[in-house]
Short mmCIF file of C-alpha atoms and ligand atoms in Angstrom, two decimals:
data_model
loop_
_atom_site.label_atom_id
_atom_site.label_comp_id
_atom_site.label_asym_id
_atom_site.label_seq_id
_atom_site.Cartn_x
_atom_site.Cartn_y
_atom_site.Cartn_z
CA UNK A 1 133.88 219.65 165.94
CA UNK A 2 130.35 218.76 164.86
CA UNK A 3 128.39 219.03 161.67
CA UNK A 4 124.57 219.18 161.87
CA UNK A 5 122.98 216.05 160.39
CA UNK A 6 126.35 214.36 159.71
CA UNK A 7 126.65 210.81 160.98
CA UNK A 8 129.86 209.74 159.30
CA UNK A 9 133.43 210.17 160.69
CA UNK A 10 135.09 213.50 161.22
CA UNK A 11 138.89 213.37 161.19
CA UNK A 12 141.04 216.30 162.22
CA UNK A 13 144.79 216.84 162.81
CA UNK A 14 144.69 215.36 166.23
CA UNK A 15 143.35 211.91 165.12
CA UNK A 16 145.58 208.90 164.69
CA UNK A 17 144.07 208.35 161.21
CA UNK A 18 144.70 211.85 160.01
CA UNK A 19 147.91 211.17 158.07
CA UNK A 20 146.48 208.18 156.25
CA UNK A 21 143.15 209.91 155.62
CA UNK A 22 144.87 212.90 153.98
CA UNK A 23 147.22 210.79 151.86
CA UNK A 24 146.40 210.30 148.19
CA UNK A 25 147.75 207.93 145.57
CA UNK A 26 150.41 210.45 144.53
CA UNK A 27 152.77 210.48 147.49
CA UNK A 28 154.26 213.78 146.34
CA UNK A 29 150.98 215.53 147.39
CA UNK A 30 151.22 216.59 151.01
CA UNK A 31 148.22 218.72 152.04
CA UNK A 32 146.77 219.37 155.45
CA UNK A 33 143.01 219.84 155.49
CA UNK A 34 141.42 221.33 158.54
CA UNK A 35 138.72 218.58 158.48
CA UNK A 36 138.12 215.33 156.68
CA UNK A 37 134.38 214.44 156.53
CA UNK A 38 134.27 210.75 155.79
CA UNK A 39 130.67 210.31 154.60
CA UNK A 40 128.55 207.17 155.15
CA UNK A 41 125.76 208.21 152.80
CA UNK A 42 124.32 210.98 150.63
CA UNK A 43 122.81 212.82 153.53
CA UNK A 44 126.30 213.07 155.10
CA UNK A 45 127.76 214.51 151.88
CA UNK A 46 124.87 217.04 151.73
CA UNK A 47 125.40 218.04 155.46
CA UNK A 48 129.10 218.40 154.83
CA UNK A 49 128.60 220.76 151.77
CA UNK A 50 126.13 222.85 153.77
CA UNK A 51 128.62 223.17 156.61
CA UNK A 52 131.42 224.07 154.30
CA UNK A 53 129.33 226.77 152.68
CA UNK A 54 128.10 228.22 155.92
CA UNK A 55 131.73 228.34 157.23
CA UNK A 56 133.21 229.50 153.96
CA UNK A 57 135.62 226.56 153.84
CA UNK A 58 137.66 225.53 150.86
CA UNK A 59 136.11 222.20 149.57
CA UNK A 60 137.87 219.16 148.10
CA UNK A 61 135.94 216.03 147.13
CA UNK A 62 137.55 212.67 147.28
CA UNK A 63 136.47 209.59 145.31
CA UNK A 64 139.28 207.08 144.87
CA UNK A 65 142.01 209.65 145.69
CA UNK A 66 143.92 208.70 142.51
CA UNK A 67 144.12 211.96 140.61
CA UNK A 68 147.83 212.69 139.93
CA UNK A 69 147.23 216.42 140.65
CA UNK A 70 146.02 215.52 144.18
CA UNK A 71 142.88 217.67 143.91
CA UNK A 72 141.10 215.20 146.22
CA UNK A 73 142.71 216.93 149.16
CA UNK A 74 143.14 220.65 150.03
CA UNK A 75 145.10 222.67 152.58
CA UNK A 76 143.16 224.08 155.48
CA UNK A 77 139.58 223.36 154.14
CA UNK A 78 137.27 220.39 154.25
CA UNK A 79 137.68 217.15 152.37
CA UNK A 80 134.35 215.51 151.52
CA UNK A 81 135.60 212.07 151.61
CA UNK A 82 133.54 209.33 149.94
CA UNK A 83 136.09 206.58 150.44
CA UNK A 84 133.79 204.62 152.81
CA UNK A 85 130.99 204.65 150.19
CA UNK A 86 132.08 201.77 147.99
CA UNK A 87 128.90 199.79 147.52
CA UNK A 88 127.98 198.31 144.18
CA UNK A 89 124.62 196.70 143.50
CA UNK A 90 123.92 194.89 140.34
CA UNK A 91 120.61 194.22 138.46
CA UNK A 92 121.73 191.31 136.32
CA UNK A 93 118.43 191.07 134.45
CA UNK A 94 118.26 194.73 133.64
CA UNK A 95 122.07 194.86 133.10
CA UNK A 96 122.47 197.85 135.35
CA UNK A 97 124.76 198.63 138.30
CA UNK A 98 124.38 201.27 140.93
CA UNK A 99 127.79 202.38 142.22
CA UNK A 100 128.50 204.58 145.20
CA UNK A 101 130.68 207.63 144.76
CA UNK A 102 133.77 206.36 146.55
CA UNK A 103 134.02 203.00 144.82
CA UNK A 104 137.10 201.82 142.99
CA UNK A 105 137.05 200.08 139.61
CA UNK A 106 138.03 196.83 141.24
CA UNK A 107 134.85 197.00 143.31
CA UNK A 108 132.77 197.38 140.14
CA UNK A 109 134.54 194.72 138.17
CA UNK A 110 134.26 192.19 141.05
CA UNK A 111 130.53 192.78 141.56
CA UNK A 112 129.53 192.88 137.91
CA UNK A 113 131.77 189.93 136.81
CA UNK A 114 129.95 187.77 139.34
CA UNK A 115 127.15 188.01 136.76
CA UNK A 116 129.33 187.82 133.68
CA UNK A 117 128.81 191.58 133.08
CA UNK A 118 131.06 194.62 132.93
CA UNK A 119 131.13 198.31 131.93
CA UNK A 120 134.02 200.40 130.69
CA UNK A 121 136.37 201.33 133.63
CA UNK A 122 140.03 202.27 134.00
CA UNK A 123 142.97 199.91 133.36
CA UNK A 124 144.14 199.99 137.01
CA UNK A 125 141.72 198.55 139.52
CA UNK A 126 142.57 200.86 142.41
CA UNK A 127 141.48 204.00 140.42
CA UNK A 128 138.26 205.68 141.64
CA UNK A 129 135.06 205.39 139.65
CA UNK A 130 133.96 208.92 140.37
CA UNK A 131 136.88 211.08 139.11
CA UNK A 132 137.51 208.71 136.20
CA UNK A 133 133.88 208.78 135.07
CA UNK A 134 133.38 212.49 135.46
CA UNK A 135 136.34 213.18 133.21
CA UNK A 136 135.23 210.75 130.54
CA UNK A 137 136.58 207.34 131.40
CA UNK A 138 138.88 205.45 129.11
CA UNK A 139 139.36 201.65 129.37
CA UNK A 140 139.91 198.46 127.42
CA UNK A 141 136.16 198.07 126.72
CA UNK A 142 135.64 201.59 125.34
CA UNK A 143 135.95 200.82 121.61
CA UNK A 144 133.16 198.21 121.88
CA UNK A 145 131.01 199.82 124.65
CA UNK A 146 132.00 203.53 124.76
CA UNK A 147 133.61 205.54 127.45
CA UNK A 148 132.47 205.33 131.11
CA UNK A 149 130.37 208.40 130.50
CA UNK A 150 128.63 206.73 127.51
CA UNK A 151 127.44 204.04 129.89
CA UNK A 152 126.32 206.43 132.63
CA UNK A 153 122.56 206.56 132.90
CA UNK A 154 122.00 208.55 136.01
CA UNK A 155 123.90 210.26 138.85
CA UNK A 156 122.79 211.34 142.30
CA UNK A 157 124.37 214.75 142.98
CA UNK A 158 124.81 216.89 146.02
CA UNK A 159 124.62 220.42 144.76
CA UNK A 160 126.68 223.49 145.80
CA UNK A 161 123.76 224.54 148.00
CA UNK A 162 123.72 221.13 149.78
CA UNK A 163 120.62 219.90 148.02
CA UNK A 164 120.19 216.50 146.43
CA UNK A 165 119.20 216.09 142.78
CA UNK A 166 119.18 213.35 140.21
CA UNK A 167 120.77 214.00 136.81
CA UNK A 168 119.80 211.90 133.83
CA UNK A 169 118.55 212.33 130.24
CA UNK A 170 115.17 213.35 131.74
CA UNK A 171 116.01 215.20 134.91
CA UNK A 172 118.47 218.15 134.88
CA UNK A 173 119.68 217.16 131.40
CA UNK A 174 122.08 220.10 131.26
CA UNK A 175 123.81 218.87 134.49
CA UNK A 176 123.80 215.32 133.15
CA UNK A 177 125.54 216.58 129.95
CA UNK A 178 128.16 218.45 132.04
CA UNK A 179 128.88 215.57 134.36
CA UNK A 180 129.82 213.38 131.40
CA UNK A 181 133.30 214.88 130.99
CA UNK A 182 133.25 218.15 132.92
CA UNK A 183 134.93 216.64 136.01
CA UNK A 184 134.09 217.47 139.58
CA UNK A 185 132.95 221.03 138.84
CA UNK A 186 129.17 220.57 139.30
CA UNK A 187 128.53 218.85 142.60
CA UNK A 188 129.38 215.81 144.69
CA UNK A 189 128.25 212.59 142.94
CA UNK A 190 127.20 210.12 145.58
CA UNK A 191 125.98 207.39 143.21
CA UNK A 192 126.16 206.44 139.59
CA UNK A 193 124.00 204.12 137.55
CA UNK A 194 125.79 202.36 134.71
CA UNK A 195 124.70 200.20 131.78
CA UNK A 196 126.41 196.79 131.79
CA UNK A 197 127.34 194.40 128.95
CA UNK A 198 128.13 190.67 128.84
CA UNK A 199 131.94 190.32 129.10
CA UNK A 200 133.92 187.22 129.85
CA UNK A 201 134.42 186.02 132.61
CA UNK A 202 137.32 184.77 130.51
CA UNK A 203 138.61 187.12 127.84
CA UNK A 204 141.67 186.94 125.60
CA UNK A 205 143.92 189.55 127.26
CA UNK A 206 147.54 190.37 128.12
CA UNK A 207 150.63 192.11 126.94
CA UNK A 208 153.18 191.27 124.26
CA UNK A 209 156.66 192.68 124.96
CA UNK A 210 159.42 193.57 122.45
CA UNK A 211 162.93 194.98 123.16
CA UNK A 212 163.05 198.82 123.34
CA UNK A 213 165.37 198.85 120.28
CA UNK A 214 162.38 197.70 118.22
CA UNK A 215 160.13 200.48 119.36
CA UNK A 216 159.98 202.23 116.01
CA UNK A 217 159.06 199.14 114.00
CA UNK A 218 156.56 197.92 116.65
CA UNK A 219 154.81 201.28 116.70
CA UNK A 220 154.62 201.51 112.93
CA UNK A 221 153.12 198.06 112.85
CA UNK A 222 150.79 198.89 115.76
CA UNK A 223 149.48 202.04 113.98
CA UNK A 224 148.06 199.94 111.14
CA UNK A 225 147.04 197.03 113.40
CA UNK A 226 145.12 199.34 115.72
CA UNK A 227 143.48 201.13 112.77
CA UNK A 228 142.09 197.83 111.47
CA UNK A 229 141.27 196.32 114.88
CA UNK A 230 137.71 195.20 115.49
CA UNK A 231 135.77 197.29 118.13
CA UNK A 232 135.97 194.47 120.66
CA UNK A 233 139.76 194.86 120.78
CA UNK A 234 141.07 197.44 123.23
CA UNK A 235 144.72 198.13 123.42
CA UNK A 236 147.22 200.28 125.24
CA UNK A 237 150.90 200.58 124.42
CA UNK A 238 153.27 200.79 127.38
CA UNK A 239 156.86 202.05 126.89
CA UNK A 240 159.30 201.71 129.76
CA UNK A 241 161.14 199.00 131.60
CA UNK A 242 159.50 195.56 132.04
CA UNK A 243 157.75 195.73 135.38
CA UNK A 244 158.75 193.06 137.96
CA UNK A 245 155.39 191.38 137.91
CA UNK A 246 155.04 187.68 138.85
CA UNK A 247 153.51 186.91 135.43
CA UNK A 248 156.55 188.22 133.56
CA UNK A 249 159.69 186.05 133.39
CA UNK A 250 162.23 187.21 135.97
CA UNK A 251 165.20 187.57 133.49
CA UNK A 252 163.21 190.38 131.66
CA UNK A 253 162.49 192.48 134.80
CA UNK A 254 163.83 195.92 134.41
CA UNK A 255 164.71 195.57 130.70
CA UNK A 256 163.69 198.60 128.50
CA UNK A 257 160.78 197.43 126.28
CA UNK A 258 157.68 198.32 124.41
CA UNK A 259 154.51 196.40 125.21
CA UNK A 260 151.12 196.23 123.59
CA UNK A 261 148.51 195.24 126.13
CA UNK A 262 145.23 193.96 124.65
CA UNK A 263 141.87 192.92 125.93
CA UNK A 264 139.22 191.44 123.54
CA UNK A 265 135.75 191.62 124.97
CA UNK A 266 134.21 189.02 122.68
CA UNK A 267 134.78 185.27 122.62
CA UNK A 268 138.28 183.95 123.32
CA UNK A 269 138.26 182.45 119.70
CA UNK A 270 137.46 185.89 118.20
CA UNK A 271 140.14 187.38 120.41
CA UNK A 272 142.75 184.88 119.17
CA UNK A 273 141.92 185.89 115.65
CA UNK A 274 142.07 189.60 116.31
CA UNK A 275 145.60 189.47 117.89
CA UNK A 276 147.11 186.87 115.59
CA UNK A 277 149.10 189.39 113.49
CA UNK A 278 150.31 191.26 116.55
CA UNK A 279 151.80 188.29 118.32
CA UNK A 280 153.56 187.16 115.05
CA UNK A 281 155.14 190.58 114.59
CA UNK A 282 158.96 190.70 114.88
CA UNK A 283 160.61 188.80 117.73
CA UNK A 284 158.63 189.35 120.97
CA UNK A 285 160.60 189.04 124.25
CA UNK A 286 157.51 187.43 125.74
CA UNK A 287 153.89 186.94 124.73
CA UNK A 288 151.53 186.84 127.71
CA UNK A 289 148.21 187.04 125.77
CA UNK A 290 146.00 184.24 127.08
CA UNK A 291 142.43 183.52 128.13
CA UNK A 292 142.24 185.38 131.48
CA UNK A 293 139.43 186.29 133.84
CA UNK A 294 138.49 189.91 132.95
CA UNK A 295 138.57 191.15 136.56
CA UNK A 296 142.07 189.66 137.11
CA UNK A 297 143.29 191.28 133.97
CA UNK A 298 141.95 194.71 135.09
CA UNK A 299 144.13 194.36 138.25
CA UNK A 300 147.20 193.10 136.49
CA UNK A 301 148.94 196.51 136.26
CA UNK A 302 148.08 197.59 139.83
CA UNK A 303 151.57 196.94 141.27
CA UNK A 304 153.28 198.95 138.58
CA UNK A 305 151.73 202.20 139.91
CA UNK A 306 151.75 201.89 143.66
CA UNK A 307 150.13 204.25 146.17
CA UNK A 308 152.66 206.53 147.87
CA UNK A 309 155.27 206.64 145.07
CA UNK A 310 155.83 210.12 143.71
CA UNK A 311 154.39 210.99 140.33
CA UNK A 312 154.44 213.76 137.78
CA UNK A 313 152.45 213.47 134.50
CA UNK A 314 152.37 215.14 131.12
CA UNK A 315 149.83 214.27 128.42
CA UNK A 316 148.47 215.23 125.11
CA UNK A 317 146.09 214.01 122.35
CA UNK A 318 148.08 212.82 119.35
CA UNK A 319 147.27 213.89 115.82
CA UNK A 320 148.13 210.39 114.76
CA UNK A 321 150.91 207.93 114.91
CA UNK A 322 152.90 209.49 112.03
CA UNK A 323 156.43 208.29 111.36
CA UNK A 324 157.71 211.52 112.89
CA UNK A 325 155.60 211.19 116.01
CA UNK A 326 156.85 207.56 116.36
CA UNK A 327 160.43 208.77 116.06
CA UNK A 328 159.86 211.21 118.92
CA UNK A 329 158.22 208.53 121.09
CA UNK A 330 160.92 205.97 120.41
CA UNK A 331 163.68 208.58 121.19
CA UNK A 332 162.22 209.72 124.55
CA UNK A 333 160.25 206.81 125.94
CA UNK A 334 163.11 204.84 127.39
CA UNK A 335 165.23 207.93 128.33
CA UNK A 336 163.76 208.13 131.90
CA UNK A 337 166.16 207.25 134.71
CA UNK A 338 163.68 205.71 137.03
CA UNK A 339 162.58 202.18 136.26
CA UNK A 340 159.11 203.23 137.49
CA UNK A 341 158.61 205.92 134.82
CA UNK A 342 156.81 204.97 131.63
CA UNK A 343 154.60 206.34 128.87
CA UNK A 344 151.21 204.86 127.79
CA UNK A 345 149.42 205.30 124.50
CA UNK A 346 145.67 204.68 124.64
CA UNK A 347 143.83 203.65 121.46
CA UNK A 348 140.31 205.16 121.11
CA UNK A 349 137.96 205.15 118.15
CA UNK A 350 135.22 202.54 117.69
CA UNK A 351 132.17 203.26 119.88
CA UNK A 352 133.88 206.36 121.40
CA UNK A 353 134.02 208.06 117.94
CA UNK A 354 130.41 207.19 117.12
CA UNK A 355 128.93 209.34 119.84
CA UNK A 356 128.12 212.85 118.53
CA UNK A 357 130.59 215.37 119.82
CA UNK A 358 127.94 217.57 121.54
CA UNK A 359 126.18 214.61 123.26
CA UNK A 360 128.46 214.77 126.27
CA UNK A 361 131.08 217.15 127.65
CA UNK A 362 133.92 214.76 126.78
CA UNK A 363 135.55 216.50 123.89
CA UNK A 364 138.07 214.11 122.38
CA UNK A 365 135.66 212.03 120.20
CA UNK A 366 137.75 212.35 117.04
CA UNK A 367 141.10 211.56 118.66
CA UNK A 368 142.48 208.09 118.01
CA UNK A 369 145.40 208.16 120.46
CA UNK A 370 146.09 209.84 123.86
CA UNK A 371 149.59 209.71 125.27
CA UNK A 372 150.34 210.06 128.95
CA UNK A 373 153.94 210.36 130.13
CA UNK A 374 154.14 209.14 133.72
CA UNK A 375 157.28 210.08 135.69
CA UNK A 376 157.47 208.04 138.84
CA UNK A 377 160.06 207.72 141.61
CA UNK A 378 160.33 206.55 145.19
CA UNK A 379 159.61 209.05 148.09
CA UNK A 380 163.24 208.77 149.24
CA UNK A 381 164.33 209.89 145.76
CA UNK A 382 162.69 213.26 145.98
CA UNK A 383 165.80 215.28 145.10
CA UNK A 384 167.83 214.71 142.00
CA UNK A 385 165.81 211.75 140.68
CA UNK A 386 162.59 213.68 141.07
CA UNK A 387 164.03 216.63 139.14
CA UNK A 388 165.41 214.43 136.41
CA UNK A 389 162.15 212.46 136.02
CA UNK A 390 160.00 215.62 135.91
CA UNK A 391 162.37 217.19 133.37
CA UNK A 392 162.10 213.95 131.26
CA UNK A 393 158.33 214.16 131.14
CA UNK A 394 158.37 217.85 130.21
CA UNK A 395 161.00 217.34 127.54
CA UNK A 396 159.07 214.39 126.08
CA UNK A 397 155.84 216.52 125.86
CA UNK A 398 157.66 219.42 124.33
CA UNK A 399 159.15 217.16 121.63
CA UNK A 400 155.62 215.83 120.96
CA UNK A 401 154.03 219.28 120.54
CA UNK A 402 154.29 219.33 116.73
CA UNK A 403 152.46 215.97 116.61
CA UNK A 404 149.76 216.91 119.16
CA UNK A 405 146.09 217.11 118.13
CA UNK A 406 145.43 220.36 120.11
CA UNK A 407 143.58 218.63 122.97
CA UNK A 408 144.23 216.68 126.13
CA UNK A 409 142.35 214.27 128.31
CA UNK A 410 141.41 216.29 131.37
CA UNK A 411 142.00 213.40 133.74
CA UNK A 412 145.64 213.23 132.75
CA UNK A 413 146.38 216.82 133.65
CA UNK A 414 148.77 217.47 136.57
CA UNK A 415 148.94 220.28 139.14
CA UNK A 416 151.17 222.49 136.95
CA UNK A 417 148.71 222.28 134.05
CA UNK A 418 146.90 225.56 134.45
CA UNK A 419 143.61 227.12 133.17
CA UNK A 420 144.85 227.17 129.55
CA UNK A 421 145.31 223.41 129.44
CA UNK A 422 141.81 222.86 130.94
CA UNK A 423 140.37 224.99 128.18
CA UNK A 424 142.50 222.95 125.67
CA UNK A 425 140.93 219.76 127.11
CA UNK A 426 137.47 220.92 126.02
CA UNK A 427 137.90 223.23 123.09
CA UNK A 428 136.14 226.66 123.10
CA UNK A 429 132.59 225.59 122.31
CA UNK A 430 132.31 222.85 124.95
CA UNK A 431 134.25 224.96 127.50
CA UNK A 432 131.74 227.82 127.11
CA UNK A 433 128.75 225.47 127.48
CA UNK A 434 130.35 223.94 130.57
CA UNK A 435 130.87 227.48 132.04
CA UNK A 436 127.16 228.20 131.54
CA UNK A 437 126.12 225.04 133.32
CA UNK A 438 128.57 225.86 136.08
CA UNK A 439 127.00 229.33 136.43
CA UNK A 440 123.58 227.68 136.93
CA UNK A 441 124.59 224.97 139.42
CA UNK A 442 127.62 226.42 141.19
CA UNK A 443 127.65 230.25 140.60
CA UNK A 444 129.99 230.82 143.56
CA UNK A 445 132.51 228.24 142.24
CA UNK A 446 132.38 226.40 145.55
CA UNK A 447 133.70 223.33 143.75
CA UNK A 448 136.94 224.75 142.40
CA UNK A 449 139.50 222.33 143.84
CA UNK A 450 139.54 220.45 140.56
CA UNK A 451 140.40 221.12 136.88
CA UNK A 452 138.35 224.17 137.26
CA UNK A 453 135.79 225.62 134.89
CA UNK A 454 134.80 229.00 136.40
CA UNK A 455 131.17 230.07 136.01
CA UNK A 456 130.69 231.96 132.76
C1 LIG B 1 147.45 204.69 137.89
C2 LIG B 1 146.40 205.48 137.17
C3 LIG B 1 145.72 204.80 136.21
C4 LIG B 1 144.74 205.52 135.45
N1 LIG B 1 144.18 204.93 134.42
C5 LIG B 1 143.13 205.51 133.79
C6 LIG B 1 142.37 204.92 132.77
O1 LIG B 1 142.58 203.76 132.47
N2 LIG B 1 141.33 205.61 132.19
C7 LIG B 1 140.97 206.86 132.53
O2 LIG B 1 140.13 207.44 132.01
N3 LIG B 1 141.68 207.55 133.53
C8 LIG B 1 142.75 206.88 134.17
N4 LIG B 1 143.40 207.51 135.14
C9 LIG B 1 143.11 208.90 135.45
C10 LIG B 1 141.85 208.99 136.38
O3 LIG B 1 140.71 209.01 135.55
C11 LIG B 1 141.93 210.20 137.27
O4 LIG B 1 143.06 210.14 138.07
C12 LIG B 1 140.72 210.36 138.19
O5 LIG B 1 140.62 211.59 138.68
C13 LIG B 1 140.66 209.27 139.26
O6 LIG B 1 139.45 209.28 139.93
P1 LIG B 1 139.41 209.24 141.52
O7 LIG B 1 137.97 209.16 141.97
O8 LIG B 1 140.33 208.22 142.05
O9 LIG B 1 139.94 210.72 141.79
P2 LIG B 1 140.08 211.63 143.11
O10 LIG B 1 141.64 211.94 143.24
O11 LIG B 1 139.42 211.07 144.27
O12 LIG B 1 139.36 212.93 142.63
C14 LIG B 1 139.85 213.72 141.59
C15 LIG B 1 138.82 214.81 141.34
O13 LIG B 1 137.62 214.21 140.83
C16 LIG B 1 136.53 214.88 141.41
N5 LIG B 1 135.75 213.89 142.18
C17 LIG B 1 136.18 212.72 142.77
N6 LIG B 1 135.10 212.07 143.29
C18 LIG B 1 134.07 212.86 143.08
C19 LIG B 1 132.73 212.67 143.40
N7 LIG B 1 132.24 211.63 144.02
N8 LIG B 1 131.87 213.67 143.02
C20 LIG B 1 132.33 214.74 142.36
N9 LIG B 1 133.55 215.00 142.06
C21 LIG B 1 134.39 213.96 142.37
C22 LIG B 1 136.99 215.98 142.27
O14 LIG B 1 137.03 217.17 141.52
C23 LIG B 1 138.42 215.56 142.59
O15 LIG B 1 139.30 216.62 142.83
C24 LIG B 1 144.39 206.82 135.88
C25 LIG B 1 145.00 207.35 136.97
C26 LIG B 1 146.02 206.70 137.60
C27 LIG B 1 146.70 207.32 138.77
#
């Protein structure tokens, strides 16, 4: 098979690489594309889009391949695979980075930290830059420096016609608005330009763990601690068993626990002050907060969410951490059977909340906490364990419904979250505006293998 003007690698069912090339992070996703077009540059991506359109092929676009719903790969059609496009170039004086569309956050952190700089990226370093950014982009730096989309200055986009355009505040501003939260609906982004900020290299970061029996007290304390935290302090609560990481004492591995992981992006001294009350609260099982290289901290959770395990996620924005919501969280969080399952509560606010709601397509500006319930099990456990874990996540979400804020972060939606939940992620006004931009840039809905916003 050949594609005019394509100089990358074409992988079809007969190739030895086919099975690895079609695999994504969630091992439960098992799709068989007709063709994987592994692009070397933007011209390859444009040629692949034109080919797909001419041959009326289903299109999937792959950045880091991390999305739990597995939308980076499709059955029968073409995967426009950017996984070989991972370049990052940094302009340290201008505090800017240009990042190719298949890069992972570990690539960005490594290149930018070489200059003592960073931008907001995800909390697991093997997550893709593209999918994460296009949905909004939460991370430890967001309260100080905004979401990933708030740092996005420009994107190079292959359109549904196979053309190449630049989207920024000055060029195609409607497209630029939609790309900052609207997901992969509007084109293939082959490069991003981000603003960078001085961070580290050493930051005060790490988790503090308490026994699961103390979840209610810890979460009540955390609610007030987080509400008063300086913008430089990012934190995520993790509820589940203690992961068997080398940094954690072995006798705690596998023990049900609640952890608050923090990262302070200012000086280590300011970080020490900001976390003092947290580490003094109750009787922690272990306190791993310490001056740590930022890039190393960003990779610290990588082994707790391995490629190839099977996953099912449920998520919602929380109306707040009320006592009743905390009771539900404490009751369900450690009821999973698999030691790999957990729930995570992200704390937003700060710079995220200061961006006007209509400035970008990311819609959850006024939400202080997102929860994501991550059921995870081994591939060989795909029968009863899979069913039990999936049921746990669904039950947990149902119980949280009365405490939900009526929104959800689009990047946490799974394959069984349908059109209604995509609309919920944006709210009616933003959704309508996104549908209009979609009608302008992709009227045939060629890019629909995603959390789809049909043209309107
Ligand atoms: C372990 C784990 C941790 C996570 N942590 C965070 C976190 O801290 N913060 C956060 O915000 N999210 C987080 N997420 C969610 C994450 O944002 C999404 O999974 C996101 O889709 C991952 O991006 P990707 O490029 O790897 O996705 P992929 O699976 O490659 O793609 C997902 C979709 O994004 C679109 N897409 C991908 N690349 C492109 C491109 N170059 N151009 C156009 N469209 C594209 C396509 O529609 C595609 O279907 C996490 C996910 C996982 C699995």
